[in-house]
CSV table of C-alpha atoms and ligand atoms in Angstrom, one decimal:
chain,number,residue,atom,x,y,z
A,1,UNK,CA,-66.0,-29.6,72.6
A,2,UNK,CA,-67.1,-28.3,69.4
A,3,UNK,CA,-71.1,-28.8,70.3
A,4,UNK,CA,-70.7,-27.4,73.8
A,5,UNK,CA,-72.6,-24.8,75.1
A,6,UNK,CA,-71.6,-23.3,78.4
A,7,UNK,CA,-74.0,-21.1,80.2
A,8,UNK,CA,-71.6,-18.8,81.7
A,9,UNK,CA,-67.5,-18.5,81.4
A,10,UNK,CA,-65.0,-17.5,83.6
A,11,UNK,CA,-61.3,-17.0,83.2
A,12,UNK,CA,-60.5,-20.7,83.6
A,13,UNK,CA,-63.6,-22.9,83.7
A,14,UNK,CA,-67.3,-22.6,82.3
A,15,UNK,CA,-70.6,-23.9,83.5
A,16,UNK,CA,-72.9,-26.4,81.5
A,17,UNK,CA,-75.5,-28.6,82.1
A,18,UNK,CA,-74.9,-32.2,83.0
A,19,UNK,CA,-76.2,-34.9,80.6
A,20,UNK,CA,-75.8,-38.6,79.5
A,21,UNK,CA,-72.7,-38.0,77.6
A,22,UNK,CA,-70.8,-37.3,80.8
A,23,UNK,CA,-71.0,-40.7,82.1
A,24,UNK,CA,-67.5,-42.2,81.0
A,25,UNK,CA,-65.7,-39.0,82.0
A,26,UNK,CA,-67.4,-39.0,85.4
A,27,UNK,CA,-67.1,-42.5,85.6
A,28,UNK,CA,-63.6,-42.3,85.9
A,29,UNK,CA,-63.4,-39.2,88.5
A,30,UNK,CA,-65.8,-40.6,90.8
A,31,UNK,CA,-63.3,-43.5,90.9
A,32,UNK,CA,-60.4,-41.9,91.6
A,33,UNK,CA,-62.2,-39.4,94.0
A,34,UNK,CA,-64.2,-42.0,95.7
A,35,UNK,CA,-62.4,-41.3,99.2
A,36,UNK,CA,-62.4,-37.5,98.9
A,37,UNK,CA,-66.4,-37.5,98.5
A,38,UNK,CA,-67.4,-40.3,100.4
A,39,UNK,CA,-67.5,-38.6,104.1
A,40,UNK,CA,-69.0,-35.9,102.2
A,41,UNK,CA,-71.5,-36.5,99.7
A,42,UNK,CA,-74.7,-38.0,100.1
A,43,UNK,CA,-75.7,-41.3,97.9
A,44,UNK,CA,-72.6,-43.6,96.4
A,45,UNK,CA,-70.2,-42.6,94.1
A,46,UNK,CA,-71.5,-42.3,90.4
A,47,UNK,CA,-69.1,-44.8,88.7
A,48,UNK,CA,-71.2,-48.0,87.5
A,49,UNK,CA,-73.9,-46.9,84.0
A,50,UNK,CA,-77.0,-48.0,86.0
A,51,UNK,CA,-76.5,-45.3,89.1
A,52,UNK,CA,-75.4,-42.4,87.0
A,53,UNK,CA,-78.6,-43.2,84.7
A,54,UNK,CA,-80.6,-43.6,87.9
A,55,UNK,CA,-79.0,-40.3,88.8
A,56,UNK,CA,-79.5,-38.5,86.1
A,57,UNK,CA,-83.4,-39.0,86.6
A,58,UNK,CA,-83.6,-36.6,89.1
A,59,UNK,CA,-83.3,-33.8,86.9
A,60,UNK,CA,-86.3,-34.9,84.6
A,61,UNK,CA,-88.7,-32.1,86.5
A,62,UNK,CA,-88.5,-28.7,87.6
A,63,UNK,CA,-87.1,-29.1,91.6
A,64,UNK,CA,-83.3,-30.2,90.5
A,65,UNK,CA,-80.8,-28.7,88.0
A,66,UNK,CA,-77.6,-30.2,87.5
A,67,UNK,CA,-74.1,-28.9,86.4
A,68,UNK,CA,-70.7,-29.5,85.6
A,69,UNK,CA,-67.6,-27.3,85.8
A,70,UNK,CA,-65.4,-27.6,82.6
A,71,UNK,CA,-61.9,-26.3,81.7
A,72,UNK,CA,-62.6,-23.9,79.1
A,73,UNK,CA,-58.8,-24.8,77.9
A,74,UNK,CA,-59.5,-28.5,77.7
A,75,UNK,CA,-63.3,-29.0,78.7
A,76,UNK,CA,-62.2,-31.5,80.8
A,77,UNK,CA,-64.6,-31.6,83.9
A,78,UNK,CA,-63.2,-30.4,87.2
A,79,UNK,CA,-66.2,-30.3,89.3
A,80,UNK,CA,-69.9,-30.9,89.9
A,81,UNK,CA,-72.6,-28.8,91.1
A,82,UNK,CA,-76.0,-29.3,91.6
A,83,UNK,CA,-79.2,-26.5,92.1
A,84,UNK,CA,-81.5,-28.8,94.0
A,85,UNK,CA,-84.8,-28.4,96.0
A,86,UNK,CA,-85.9,-25.6,94.1
A,87,UNK,CA,-88.6,-23.8,95.3
A,88,UNK,CA,-90.8,-20.9,93.3
A,89,UNK,CA,-93.9,-18.7,94.5
A,90,UNK,CA,-92.9,-16.3,97.1
A,91,UNK,CA,-89.2,-18.1,97.9
A,92,UNK,CA,-87.4,-18.6,94.8
A,93,UNK,CA,-85.1,-20.3,96.7
A,94,UNK,CA,-82.8,-23.7,96.2
A,95,UNK,CA,-80.2,-25.2,97.8
A,96,UNK,CA,-76.9,-26.5,96.3
A,97,UNK,CA,-74.6,-29.1,96.2
A,98,UNK,CA,-71.2,-29.5,94.7
A,99,UNK,CA,-67.8,-31.2,94.3
A,100,UNK,CA,-64.3,-31.2,92.9
A,101,UNK,CA,-62.5,-34.3,92.1
A,102,UNK,CA,-59.3,-35.6,93.3
A,103,UNK,CA,-56.8,-34.8,90.4
A,104,UNK,CA,-58.0,-31.4,90.1
A,105,UNK,CA,-58.5,-30.2,93.7
A,106,UNK,CA,-56.9,-26.7,95.3
A,107,UNK,CA,-56.6,-24.9,92.2
A,108,UNK,CA,-59.6,-22.6,92.5
A,109,UNK,CA,-61.4,-24.1,89.8
A,110,UNK,CA,-64.5,-24.3,92.3
A,111,UNK,CA,-64.2,-20.9,93.6
A,112,UNK,CA,-64.2,-19.5,90.2
A,113,UNK,CA,-66.9,-22.3,89.0
A,114,UNK,CA,-69.5,-21.5,91.9
A,115,UNK,CA,-69.3,-17.9,91.0
A,116,UNK,CA,-70.6,-18.8,87.6
A,117,UNK,CA,-72.7,-20.6,89.2
A,118,UNK,CA,-74.3,-18.4,91.4
A,119,UNK,CA,-74.5,-15.8,88.7
A,120,UNK,CA,-77.0,-18.2,86.6
A,121,UNK,CA,-78.9,-18.9,89.1
A,122,UNK,CA,-80.0,-15.2,90.0
A,123,UNK,CA,-79.5,-14.3,86.4
A,124,UNK,CA,-81.0,-16.9,84.5
A,125,UNK,CA,-83.0,-19.1,86.7
A,126,UNK,CA,-84.7,-16.4,88.6
A,127,UNK,CA,-83.8,-17.4,91.8
A,128,UNK,CA,-83.6,-15.1,95.3
A,129,UNK,CA,-81.8,-17.0,97.8
A,130,UNK,CA,-79.0,-20.2,97.6
A,131,UNK,CA,-78.5,-21.9,100.5
A,132,UNK,CA,-75.8,-24.2,101.2
A,133,UNK,CA,-75.3,-27.0,104.1
A,134,UNK,CA,-71.9,-28.4,105.4
A,135,UNK,CA,-70.4,-30.8,107.7
A,136,UNK,CA,-68.6,-28.6,110.7
A,137,UNK,CA,-65.4,-30.1,109.8
A,138,UNK,CA,-65.8,-30.2,106.1
A,139,UNK,CA,-63.2,-27.4,106.3
A,140,UNK,CA,-62.1,-26.9,102.5
A,141,UNK,CA,-66.3,-26.8,101.6
A,142,UNK,CA,-66.2,-24.1,104.3
A,143,UNK,CA,-63.7,-22.1,103.4
A,144,UNK,CA,-64.8,-22.5,99.9
A,145,UNK,CA,-68.7,-21.3,100.5
A,146,UNK,CA,-67.1,-18.3,102.6
A,147,UNK,CA,-65.1,-17.4,99.7
A,148,UNK,CA,-68.1,-17.4,97.1
A,149,UNK,CA,-69.9,-14.9,99.9
A,150,UNK,CA,-72.1,-16.9,101.4
A,151,UNK,CA,-73.1,-16.0,105.2
A,152,UNK,CA,-73.6,-18.8,107.4
A,153,UNK,CA,-77.2,-18.4,109.2
A,154,UNK,CA,-77.0,-21.5,111.9
A,155,UNK,CA,-76.4,-25.0,112.5
A,156,UNK,CA,-78.9,-27.9,111.9
A,157,UNK,CA,-78.3,-31.3,114.0
A,158,UNK,CA,-78.7,-34.2,112.3
A,159,UNK,CA,-79.1,-32.8,109.3
A,160,UNK,CA,-78.2,-35.7,106.8
A,161,UNK,CA,-77.5,-39.2,106.2
A,162,UNK,CA,-74.3,-39.3,105.0
A,163,UNK,CA,-71.6,-42.1,105.1
A,164,UNK,CA,-73.3,-44.1,107.2
A,165,UNK,CA,-74.6,-41.6,110.2
A,166,UNK,CA,-76.7,-38.6,110.7
A,167,UNK,CA,-74.7,-35.5,110.0
A,168,UNK,CA,-74.8,-32.4,111.9
A,169,UNK,CA,-74.6,-29.4,109.2
A,170,UNK,CA,-73.7,-25.7,109.2
A,171,UNK,CA,-76.2,-23.7,107.4
A,172,UNK,CA,-74.8,-21.1,105.1
A,173,UNK,CA,-76.5,-18.9,102.6
A,174,UNK,CA,-76.6,-15.8,99.6
A,175,UNK,CA,-79.4,-14.1,98.6
A,176,UNK,CA,-79.4,-11.3,95.4
A,177,UNK,CA,-78.9,-8.1,98.3
A,178,UNK,CA,-75.8,-9.6,99.1
A,179,UNK,CA,-74.2,-9.9,96.1
A,180,UNK,CA,-75.7,-6.3,95.4
A,181,UNK,CA,-74.6,-4.7,98.5
B,201,LIG,C1,-65.0,-28.7,98.9
B,201,LIG,C2,-64.7,-28.7,98.0
B,201,LIG,C3,-65.6,-28.6,96.1
B,201,LIG,C4,-63.5,-27.8,98.1
B,201,LIG,O1,-62.3,-27.9,96.6
B,201,LIG,P1,-61.5,-26.7,96.1
B,201,LIG,O2,-60.9,-27.7,95.3
B,201,LIG,O3,-60.7,-26.7,97.6
B,201,LIG,O4,-61.8,-25.8,95.5
B,201,LIG,P2,-61.0,-24.8,94.7
B,201,LIG,O5,-61.4,-25.4,93.4
B,201,LIG,O6,-61.7,-23.2,94.8
B,201,LIG,O7,-59.8,-24.4,95.6
B,201,LIG,C5,-59.5,-23.7,96.6
B,201,LIG,C6,-58.1,-23.5,96.4
B,201,LIG,O8,-57.6,-23.2,95.7
B,201,LIG,C7,-55.7,-22.7,96.2
B,201,LIG,N1,-55.8,-22.3,94.8
B,201,LIG,C8,-54.6,-22.6,93.9
B,201,LIG,N2,-54.2,-22.1,93.0
B,201,LIG,C9,-55.6,-21.3,93.1
B,201,LIG,C10,-55.6,-20.2,91.9
B,201,LIG,N3,-55.1,-20.3,90.8
B,201,LIG,N4,-56.7,-19.7,92.0
B,201,LIG,C11,-57.5,-19.7,93.0
B,201,LIG,N5,-57.2,-20.7,94.4
B,201,LIG,C12,-56.4,-21.3,94.1
B,201,LIG,C13,-57.1,-21.7,97.3
B,201,LIG,O9,-56.4,-21.1,97.7
B,201,LIG,C14,-57.9,-22.5,97.9
B,201,LIG,O10,-56.8,-23.3,98.9
B,201,LIG,P3,-57.7,-23.1,100.3
B,201,LIG,O11,-58.9,-23.8,100.5
B,201,LIG,O12,-56.1,-24.1,101.1
B,201,LIG,O13,-57.7,-21.8,100.8
B,201,LIG,C15,-63.5,-30.2,97.7
B,201,LIG,O14,-62.7,-30.1,98.7
B,201,LIG,C16,-64.1,-31.3,97.4
B,201,LIG,O15,-64.6,-32.0,96.1
B,201,LIG,N6,-64.9,-32.0,98.6
B,201,LIG,C17,-65.3,-32.9,98.7
B,201,LIG,C18,-66.8,-32.8,98.7
B,201,LIG,C19,-67.5,-31.9,99.6
B,201,LIG,O16,-67.2,-31.8,100.1
B,201,LIG,N7,-68.3,-31.0,98.8
B,201,LIG,C20,-69.5,-30.3,99.4
B,201,LIG,C21,-70.2,-30.7,100.5
B,201,LIG,S1,-70.6,-29.5,101.5
């Protein structure tokens, strides 16, 4: 943990960039969480090295940023959170994606971690609006995004291809103004 640079720290978890050095730990987490993730997350589980390597190339340019949520006491990874499809100019917006892992689910780590992510996105990254798209039957994710302060904006039929089908999603968003109101 000595050389870890955190971007933001809360009482129990901290936010840092994902890196190739995280492969082994993440591969184990993705293996244990395959069932949890399959129905809700696009792309396959990141278990094989080649898949992880391919996944990491998405963060080469300025369009996507990949983060991990880690326990502060042990450094263990408890969640993944991406800021995707970053649009600059007059939008300064992005879409977030996130997942917990089976062994540390339901402890509040993701609520705290997404709070840190929002702070980093609206602070260091200079973004103004974050969007989260969530399937209507993903109750845990809907509870989470509400707790973090996002508001429901609308409904997008056949929004994303996940687990073998085009899935409807609810569109939730948060702007800087909503965090300062
Ligand atoms: C969506 C997802 C990230 C939510 O994870 P989570 O573990 O429920 O989120 P948190 O870590 O914030 O835990 C919150 C829960 O812990 C409970 N909790 C227990 N101890 C707690 C504590 N000390 N502090 C805060 N909350 C605590 C909360 O009450 C809450 O329970 P609730 O959802 O029943 O109200 C997770 O279900 C997941 O990864 N799903 C699969 C992937 C996915 O759906 N991704 C999102 C796609 S849109």
